[in-house]
PDB file of C-alpha atoms in Angstrom:
ATOM      1  CA  UNK F   1     -54.370-130.045 -72.271  1.00 51.00           C
ATOM      2  CA  UNK F   2     -51.131-128.245 -73.219  1.00 47.00           C
ATOM      3  CA  UNK F   3     -52.639-124.780 -72.831  1.00 58.00           C
ATOM      4  CA  UNK F   4     -53.699-125.456 -69.239  1.00 52.00           C
ATOM      5  CA  UNK F   5     -50.299-126.950 -68.488  1.00 45.00           C
ATOM      6  CA  UNK F   6     -48.519-123.890 -69.900  1.00 50.00           C
ATOM      7  CA  UNK F   7     -50.688-121.537 -67.827  1.00 57.00           C
ATOM      8  CA  UNK F   8     -50.047-123.579 -64.700  1.00 49.00           C
ATOM      9  CA  UNK F   9     -46.299-123.511 -65.317  1.00 47.00           C
ATOM     10  CA  UNK F  10     -46.479-119.752 -65.897  1.00 54.00           C
ATOM     11  CA  UNK F  11     -48.258-119.292 -62.569  1.00 57.00           C
ATOM     12  CA  UNK F  12     -45.648-121.395 -60.759  1.00 44.00           C
ATOM     13  CA  UNK F  13     -42.851-119.436 -62.462  1.00 46.00           C
ATOM     14  CA  UNK F  14     -44.355-116.125 -61.358  1.00 51.00           C
ATOM     15  CA  UNK F  15     -44.754-117.396 -57.821  1.00 52.00           C
ATOM     16  CA  UNK F  16     -41.105-118.415 -57.703  1.00 54.00           C
ATOM     17  CA  UNK F  17     -39.765-115.341 -59.529  1.00 73.00           C
ATOM     18  CA  UNK F  18     -41.300-112.143 -58.141  1.00 79.00           C
ATOM     19  CA  UNK F  19     -41.894-109.318 -60.595  1.00 86.00           C
ATOM     20  CA  UNK F  20     -40.080-105.975 -60.605  1.00 88.00           C
ATOM     21  CA  UNK F  21     -43.104-104.365 -58.938  1.00 89.00           C
ATOM     22  CA  UNK F  22     -43.326-107.050 -56.249  1.00 90.00           C
ATOM     23  CA  UNK F  23     -39.652-106.679 -55.317  1.00 89.00           C
ATOM     24  CA  UNK F  24     -39.987-102.883 -55.283  1.00 88.00           C
ATOM     25  CA  UNK F  25     -43.130-102.984 -53.138  1.00 90.00           C
ATOM     26  CA  UNK F  26     -41.510-105.350 -50.637  1.00 91.00           C
ATOM     27  CA  UNK F  27     -38.472-103.077 -50.346  1.00 91.00           C
ATOM     28  CA  UNK F  28     -40.658-100.014 -49.754  1.00 91.00           C
ATOM     29  CA  UNK F  29     -42.823-101.933 -47.270  1.00 91.00           C
ATOM     30  CA  UNK F  30     -39.866-102.980 -45.112  1.00 90.00           C
ATOM     31  CA  UNK F  31     -38.239 -99.551 -45.401  1.00 92.00           C
ATOM     32  CA  UNK F  32     -41.417 -97.749 -44.296  1.00 91.00           C
ATOM     33  CA  UNK F  33     -41.708-100.124 -41.320  1.00 92.00           C
ATOM     34  CA  UNK F  34     -38.139 -99.354 -40.269  1.00 91.00           C
ATOM     35  CA  UNK F  35     -36.910-102.866 -41.061  1.00 91.00           C
ATOM     36  CA  UNK F  36     -33.740-101.557 -42.675  1.00 90.00           C
ATOM     37  CA  UNK F  37     -31.875-104.834 -43.157  1.00 90.00           C
ATOM     38  CA  UNK F  38     -34.806-106.525 -44.909  1.00 92.00           C
ATOM     39  CA  UNK F  39     -35.364-103.431 -47.054  1.00 93.00           C
ATOM     40  CA  UNK F  40     -31.668-103.465 -47.985  1.00 93.00           C
ATOM     41  CA  UNK F  41     -31.937-107.102 -49.099  1.00 93.00           C
ATOM     42  CA  UNK F  42     -34.822-106.303 -51.430  1.00 91.00           C
ATOM     43  CA  UNK F  43     -33.172-103.162 -52.803  1.00 93.00           C
ATOM     44  CA  UNK F  44     -30.036-105.192 -53.534  1.00 93.00           C
ATOM     45  CA  UNK F  45     -32.098-107.996 -55.080  1.00 91.00           C
ATOM     46  CA  UNK F  46     -33.892-105.434 -57.278  1.00 92.00           C
ATOM     47  CA  UNK F  47     -30.542-104.051 -58.472  1.00 92.00           C
ATOM     48  CA  UNK F  48     -29.024-107.522 -58.955  1.00 91.00           C
ATOM     49  CA  UNK F  49     -31.925-108.423 -61.236  1.00 91.00           C
ATOM     50  CA  UNK F  50     -30.786-105.600 -63.533  1.00 91.00           C
ATOM     51  CA  UNK F  51     -33.811-103.392 -62.811  1.00 91.00           C
ATOM     52  CA  UNK F  52     -33.220 -99.639 -62.729  1.00 91.00           C
ATOM     53  CA  UNK F  53     -35.220 -97.128 -60.731  1.00 93.00           C
ATOM     54  CA  UNK F  54     -33.792 -93.848 -59.428  1.00 95.00           C
ATOM     55  CA  UNK F  55     -35.935 -94.049 -56.284  1.00 94.00           C
ATOM     56  CA  UNK F  56     -34.581 -97.494 -55.433  1.00 94.00           C
ATOM     57  CA  UNK F  57     -30.969 -96.391 -55.840  1.00 95.00           C
ATOM     58  CA  UNK F  58     -31.645 -93.259 -53.781  1.00 96.00           C
ATOM     59  CA  UNK F  59     -33.436 -95.136 -50.977  1.00 94.00           C
ATOM     60  CA  UNK F  60     -30.751 -97.797 -50.882  1.00 94.00           C
ATOM     61  CA  UNK F  61     -28.147 -95.044 -50.718  1.00 96.00           C
ATOM     62  CA  UNK F  62     -29.820 -93.666 -47.584  1.00 95.00           C
ATOM     63  CA  UNK F  63     -29.589 -97.092 -45.932  1.00 94.00           C
ATOM     64  CA  UNK F  64     -25.977 -97.628 -46.994  1.00 96.00           C
ATOM     65  CA  UNK F  65     -24.943 -94.229 -45.645  1.00 96.00           C
ATOM     66  CA  UNK F  66     -26.678 -95.038 -42.360  1.00 94.00           C
ATOM     67  CA  UNK F  67     -24.664 -98.258 -42.205  1.00 93.00           C
ATOM     68  CA  UNK F  68     -21.439 -96.316 -42.797  1.00 95.00           C
ATOM     69  CA  UNK F  69     -20.943 -97.758 -46.298  1.00 96.00           C
ATOM     70  CA  UNK F  70     -20.146 -94.405 -47.853  1.00 97.00           C
ATOM     71  CA  UNK F  71     -18.553 -95.506 -51.136  1.00 97.00           C
ATOM     72  CA  UNK F  72     -21.476 -97.853 -51.846  1.00 96.00           C
ATOM     73  CA  UNK F  73     -23.909 -95.041 -50.987  1.00 97.00           C
ATOM     74  CA  UNK F  74     -22.045 -92.707 -53.340  1.00 98.00           C
ATOM     75  CA  UNK F  75     -22.363 -95.274 -56.137  1.00 97.00           C
ATOM     76  CA  UNK F  76     -26.129 -95.557 -55.569  1.00 97.00           C
ATOM     77  CA  UNK F  77     -26.701 -91.803 -55.570  1.00 97.00           C
ATOM     78  CA  UNK F  78     -24.658 -91.377 -58.742  1.00 98.00           C
ATOM     79  CA  UNK F  79     -26.734 -94.123 -60.380  1.00 97.00           C
ATOM     80  CA  UNK F  80     -29.946 -92.375 -59.292  1.00 97.00           C
ATOM     81  CA  UNK F  81     -28.685 -89.111 -60.790  1.00 98.00           C
ATOM     82  CA  UNK F  82     -27.670 -90.854 -64.019  1.00 97.00           C
ATOM     83  CA  UNK F  83     -31.206 -92.272 -64.359  1.00 97.00           C
ATOM     84  CA  UNK F  84     -32.892 -89.003 -63.369  1.00 97.00           C
ATOM     85  CA  UNK F  85     -30.556 -85.955 -63.437  1.00 97.00           C
ATOM     86  CA  UNK F  86     -33.354 -83.717 -62.091  1.00 97.00           C
ATOM     87  CA  UNK F  87     -33.890 -85.719 -58.906  1.00 97.00           C
ATOM     88  CA  UNK F  88     -32.744 -83.027 -56.491  1.00 97.00           C
ATOM     89  CA  UNK F  89     -32.814 -85.260 -53.405  1.00 97.00           C
ATOM     90  CA  UNK F  90     -30.178 -87.543 -54.929  1.00 97.00           C
ATOM     91  CA  UNK F  91     -27.886 -84.542 -55.497  1.00 98.00           C
ATOM     92  CA  UNK F  92     -28.543 -83.456 -51.903  1.00 98.00           C
ATOM     93  CA  UNK F  93     -27.865 -86.919 -50.494  1.00 98.00           C
ATOM     94  CA  UNK F  94     -24.720 -87.261 -52.598  1.00 98.00           C
ATOM     95  CA  UNK F  95     -23.605 -83.963 -51.069  1.00 98.00           C
ATOM     96  CA  UNK F  96     -24.091 -85.459 -47.602  1.00 98.00           C
ATOM     97  CA  UNK F  97     -21.897 -88.440 -48.521  1.00 98.00           C
ATOM     98  CA  UNK F  98     -19.224 -86.176 -49.998  1.00 98.00           C
ATOM     99  CA  UNK F  99     -19.230 -84.180 -46.763  1.00 97.00           C
ATOM    100  CA  UNK F 100     -18.896 -87.409 -44.758  1.00 97.00           C
ATOM    101  CA  UNK F 101     -15.928 -88.349 -46.951  1.00 97.00           C
ATOM    102  CA  UNK F 102     -14.320 -84.952 -46.310  1.00 97.00           C
ATOM    103  CA  UNK F 103     -14.738 -83.838 -49.932  1.00 98.00           C
ATOM    104  CA  UNK F 104     -16.175 -80.438 -49.079  1.00 98.00           C
ATOM    105  CA  UNK F 105     -15.862 -78.769 -52.486  1.00 98.00           C
ATOM    106  CA  UNK F 106     -17.675 -81.706 -54.107  1.00 98.00           C
ATOM    107  CA  UNK F 107     -20.326 -81.521 -51.399  1.00 98.00           C
ATOM    108  CA  UNK F 108     -20.743 -77.793 -52.108  1.00 98.00           C
ATOM    109  CA  UNK F 109     -21.250 -78.536 -55.813  1.00 98.00           C
ATOM    110  CA  UNK F 110     -23.886 -81.199 -55.038  1.00 98.00           C
ATOM    111  CA  UNK F 111     -25.871 -78.887 -52.757  1.00 98.00           C
ATOM    112  CA  UNK F 112     -25.735 -76.102 -55.333  1.00 98.00           C
ATOM    113  CA  UNK F 113     -27.044 -78.534 -57.952  1.00 98.00           C
ATOM    114  CA  UNK F 114     -29.914 -79.566 -55.662  1.00 98.00           C
ATOM    115  CA  UNK F 115     -30.762 -75.873 -55.152  1.00 98.00           C
ATOM    116  CA  UNK F 116     -30.553 -75.209 -58.892  1.00 98.00           C
ATOM    117  CA  UNK F 117     -33.222 -77.883 -59.429  1.00 98.00           C
ATOM    118  CA  UNK F 118     -35.339 -76.973 -56.394  1.00 98.00           C
ATOM    119  CA  UNK F 119     -34.750 -73.428 -55.146  1.00 97.00           C
ATOM    120  CA  UNK F 120     -37.146 -73.892 -52.206  1.00 97.00           C
ATOM    121  CA  UNK F 121     -35.254 -76.789 -50.600  1.00 97.00           C
ATOM    122  CA  UNK F 122     -34.332 -75.380 -47.177  1.00 96.00           C
ATOM    123  CA  UNK F 123     -32.202 -78.368 -46.124  1.00 97.00           C
ATOM    124  CA  UNK F 124     -29.928 -77.908 -49.143  1.00 98.00           C
ATOM    125  CA  UNK F 125     -29.272 -74.278 -48.159  1.00 98.00           C
ATOM    126  CA  UNK F 126     -28.636 -75.384 -44.568  1.00 96.00           C
ATOM    127  CA  UNK F 127     -26.150 -78.116 -45.489  1.00 98.00           C
ATOM    128  CA  UNK F 128     -24.520 -75.821 -48.045  1.00 98.00           C
ATOM    129  CA  UNK F 129     -24.119 -73.252 -45.284  1.00 97.00           C
ATOM    130  CA  UNK F 130     -22.464 -75.835 -43.023  1.00 96.00           C
ATOM    131  CA  UNK F 131     -20.014 -76.798 -45.779  1.00 97.00           C
ATOM    132  CA  UNK F 132     -19.231 -73.166 -46.595  1.00 97.00           C
ATOM    133  CA  UNK F 133     -18.626 -72.523 -42.899  1.00 94.00           C
ATOM    134  CA  UNK F 134     -16.246 -75.507 -42.761  1.00 94.00           C
ATOM    135  CA  UNK F 135     -14.463 -74.116 -45.823  1.00 95.00           C
ATOM    136  CA  UNK F 136     -14.057 -70.773 -44.030  1.00 93.00           C
ATOM    137  CA  UNK F 137     -16.480 -68.901 -46.321  1.00 95.00           C
ATOM    138  CA  UNK F 138     -18.399 -67.411 -43.409  1.00 95.00           C
ATOM    139  CA  UNK F 139     -20.135 -64.614 -45.299  1.00 95.00           C
ATOM    140  CA  UNK F 140     -21.438 -67.023 -47.940  1.00 97.00           C
ATOM    141  CA  UNK F 141     -22.477 -69.442 -45.180  1.00 97.00           C
ATOM    142  CA  UNK F 142     -24.455 -66.652 -43.511  1.00 97.00           C
ATOM    143  CA  UNK F 143     -26.229 -65.889 -46.797  1.00 97.00           C
ATOM    144  CA  UNK F 144     -27.095 -69.549 -47.278  1.00 98.00           C
ATOM    145  CA  UNK F 145     -28.477 -69.909 -43.739  1.00 97.00           C
ATOM    146  CA  UNK F 146     -30.584 -66.764 -44.197  1.00 97.00           C
ATOM    147  CA  UNK F 147     -32.054 -68.215 -47.389  1.00 97.00           C
ATOM    148  CA  UNK F 148     -32.971 -71.397 -45.515  1.00 97.00           C
ATOM    149  CA  UNK F 149     -34.731 -69.319 -42.836  1.00 97.00           C
ATOM    150  CA  UNK F 150     -36.593 -67.312 -45.471  1.00 97.00           C
ATOM    151  CA  UNK F 151     -37.973 -70.576 -46.895  1.00 97.00           C
ATOM    152  CA  UNK F 152     -38.805 -72.095 -43.502  1.00 95.00           C
ATOM    153  CA  UNK F 153     -38.887 -69.443 -40.740  1.00 96.00           C
ATOM    154  CA  UNK F 154     -40.449 -71.780 -38.164  1.00 95.00           C
ATOM    155  CA  UNK F 155     -37.439 -74.097 -37.727  1.00 95.00           C
ATOM    156  CA  UNK F 156     -35.320 -73.237 -34.664  1.00 94.00           C
ATOM    157  CA  UNK F 157     -32.295 -75.243 -35.862  1.00 94.00           C
ATOM    158  CA  UNK F 158     -31.934 -72.909 -38.864  1.00 95.00           C
ATOM    159  CA  UNK F 159     -31.588 -69.896 -36.547  1.00 94.00           C
ATOM    160  CA  UNK F 160     -29.058 -71.825 -34.481  1.00 92.00           C
ATOM    161  CA  UNK F 161     -26.966 -72.549 -37.584  1.00 93.00           C
ATOM    162  CA  UNK F 162     -27.104 -68.894 -38.595  1.00 94.00           C
ATOM    163  CA  UNK F 163     -26.102 -67.831 -35.091  1.00 92.00           C
ATOM    164  CA  UNK F 164     -22.979 -70.016 -35.174  1.00 91.00           C
ATOM    165  CA  UNK F 165     -21.897 -68.445 -38.481  1.00 93.00           C
ATOM    166  CA  UNK F 166     -22.566 -64.940 -37.114  1.00 93.00           C
ATOM    167  CA  UNK F 167     -20.641 -65.788 -33.958  1.00 89.00           C
ATOM    168  CA  UNK F 168     -17.648 -66.928 -36.031  1.00 90.00           C
ATOM    169  CA  UNK F 169     -17.880 -63.675 -37.999  1.00 91.00           C
ATOM    170  CA  UNK F 170     -17.750 -61.881 -34.619  1.00 88.00           C
ATOM    171  CA  UNK F 171     -21.224 -60.438 -35.227  1.00 91.00           C
ATOM    172  CA  UNK F 172     -22.097 -61.120 -31.610  1.00 87.00           C
ATOM    173  CA  UNK F 173     -25.245 -58.974 -31.289  1.00 87.00           C
ATOM    174  CA  UNK F 174     -26.748 -60.469 -34.440  1.00 92.00           C
ATOM    175  CA  UNK F 175     -25.858 -63.950 -33.207  1.00 90.00           C
ATOM    176  CA  UNK F 176     -27.669 -63.329 -29.915  1.00 89.00           C
ATOM    177  CA  UNK F 177     -30.774 -62.063 -31.758  1.00 92.00           C
ATOM    178  CA  UNK F 178     -30.763 -65.174 -33.924  1.00 92.00           C
ATOM    179  CA  UNK F 179     -30.467 -67.451 -30.880  1.00 89.00           C
ATOM    180  CA  UNK F 180     -33.334 -65.514 -29.273  1.00 91.00           C
ATOM    181  CA  UNK F 181     -35.417 -66.280 -32.370  1.00 93.00           C
ATOM    182  CA  UNK F 182     -34.538 -69.979 -32.019  1.00 92.00           C
ATOM    183  CA  UNK F 183     -35.614 -70.121 -28.361  1.00 92.00           C
ATOM    184  CA  UNK F 184     -38.834 -68.210 -29.070  1.00 93.00           C
ATOM    185  CA  UNK F 185     -39.822 -71.042 -31.390  1.00 93.00           C
ATOM    186  CA  UNK F 186     -38.447 -73.770 -29.104  1.00 93.00           C
ATOM    187  CA  UNK F 187     -38.259 -72.554 -25.474  1.00 90.00           C
ATOM    188  CA  UNK F 188     -36.436 -75.697 -24.305  1.00 90.00           C
ATOM    189  CA  UNK F 189     -33.731 -75.499 -27.018  1.00 87.00           C
ATOM    190  CA  UNK F 190     -30.758 -76.286 -24.759  1.00 84.00           C
ATOM    191  CA  UNK F 191     -28.101 -76.013 -27.470  1.00 84.00           C
ATOM    192  CA  UNK F 192     -29.199 -72.477 -28.386  1.00 81.00           C
ATOM    193  CA  UNK F 193     -29.124 -71.373 -24.726  1.00 80.00           C
ATOM    194  CA  UNK F 194     -25.676 -72.940 -24.292  1.00 77.00           C
ATOM    195  CA  UNK F 195     -24.273 -71.227 -27.395  1.00 78.00           C
ATOM    196  CA  UNK F 196     -25.825 -67.908 -26.445  1.00 78.00           C
ATOM    197  CA  UNK F 197     -24.232 -68.177 -22.992  1.00 78.00           C
ATOM    198  CA  UNK F 198     -20.816 -68.693 -24.593  1.00 73.00           C
ATOM    199  CA  UNK F 199     -21.256 -65.488 -26.596  1.00 75.00           C
ATOM    200  CA  UNK F 200     -22.059 -63.491 -23.458  1.00 73.00           C
ATOM    201  CA  UNK F 201     -18.985 -64.996 -21.798  1.00 73.00           C
ATOM    202  CA  UNK F 202     -16.737 -64.021 -24.709  1.00 71.00           C
ATOM    203  CA  UNK F 203     -18.160 -60.476 -24.842  1.00 67.00           C
ATOM    204  CA  UNK F 204     -17.540 -60.098 -21.091  1.00 65.00           C
ATOM    205  CA  UNK F 205     -13.952 -61.353 -21.401  1.00 59.00           C
ATOM    206  CA  UNK F 206     -13.379 -59.029 -24.352  1.00 50.00           C
ATOM    207  CA  UNK F 207     -14.654 -55.984 -22.434  1.00 53.00           C
ATOM    208  CA  UNK F 208     -12.511 -56.899 -19.400  1.00 54.00           C
ATOM    209  CA  UNK F 209      -9.410 -57.130 -21.583  1.00 48.00           C
ATOM    210  CA  UNK F 210      -9.775 -53.564 -22.874  1.00 43.00           C
TER     211      UNK F 210
END
C-alpha cells in the first residue's frame, strides 16, 4: 500500500542522503584515524550542507592550517568563535594562524582571549610568551612563560622557552638554572643542552673582553 511505499522511499532517501550526525561521525572517525584528507572531505561536506557546529569548524581549521591554507583556517576558526564565543581552543588556534600570518598583535589578542576564558591553559601562556618575545616585550614574555610553568611544572619545553627569554634579557644565571630544570625532567633534551652551552660561551667571551 501507499504507506509501505512511502516508508520504503524514506529509507532509500536516508540511505542516499546521510544525516548531520552521520556526516559528523564519519569526519571524526577519519580524523581520529589520521586520515586527514578523508576527514577534510567530510568536514567540507558537513559545512556545504549548511550545518553549523563549532567543533567541526575548529577541527577543520586544524587540518587546513596543517595543509598551509591559512586564510581558510582563519575563516573556520572565526566561524567556530561566532557559534561559540567561549570556545577557548578556537581563540588559541586562531592565534596560531595569526602568528603564522605574521599578525603578531592579533595573535597576542587571541591568546589573551583564550586565557581569559580558561586561565589554566598552559599552551596559551606559552604561545603568548613566544609572541611577546617576538614583539620585543621580553619582561612580559618571561611572566607568561612562568605562568605556563606554574600550571604545568613537569614540561621541559616550558623551561626551555623561559630560558630563551631570560637569555635575551641577559639574565644568564637564571637562564642556566631554567635549562637545568628542563634537563632534570628530560635528561636527553639536546636543545636545552645546546642553548645552555651557548650561554656559557657568551659569558666566557664577555669575561675575556673585560
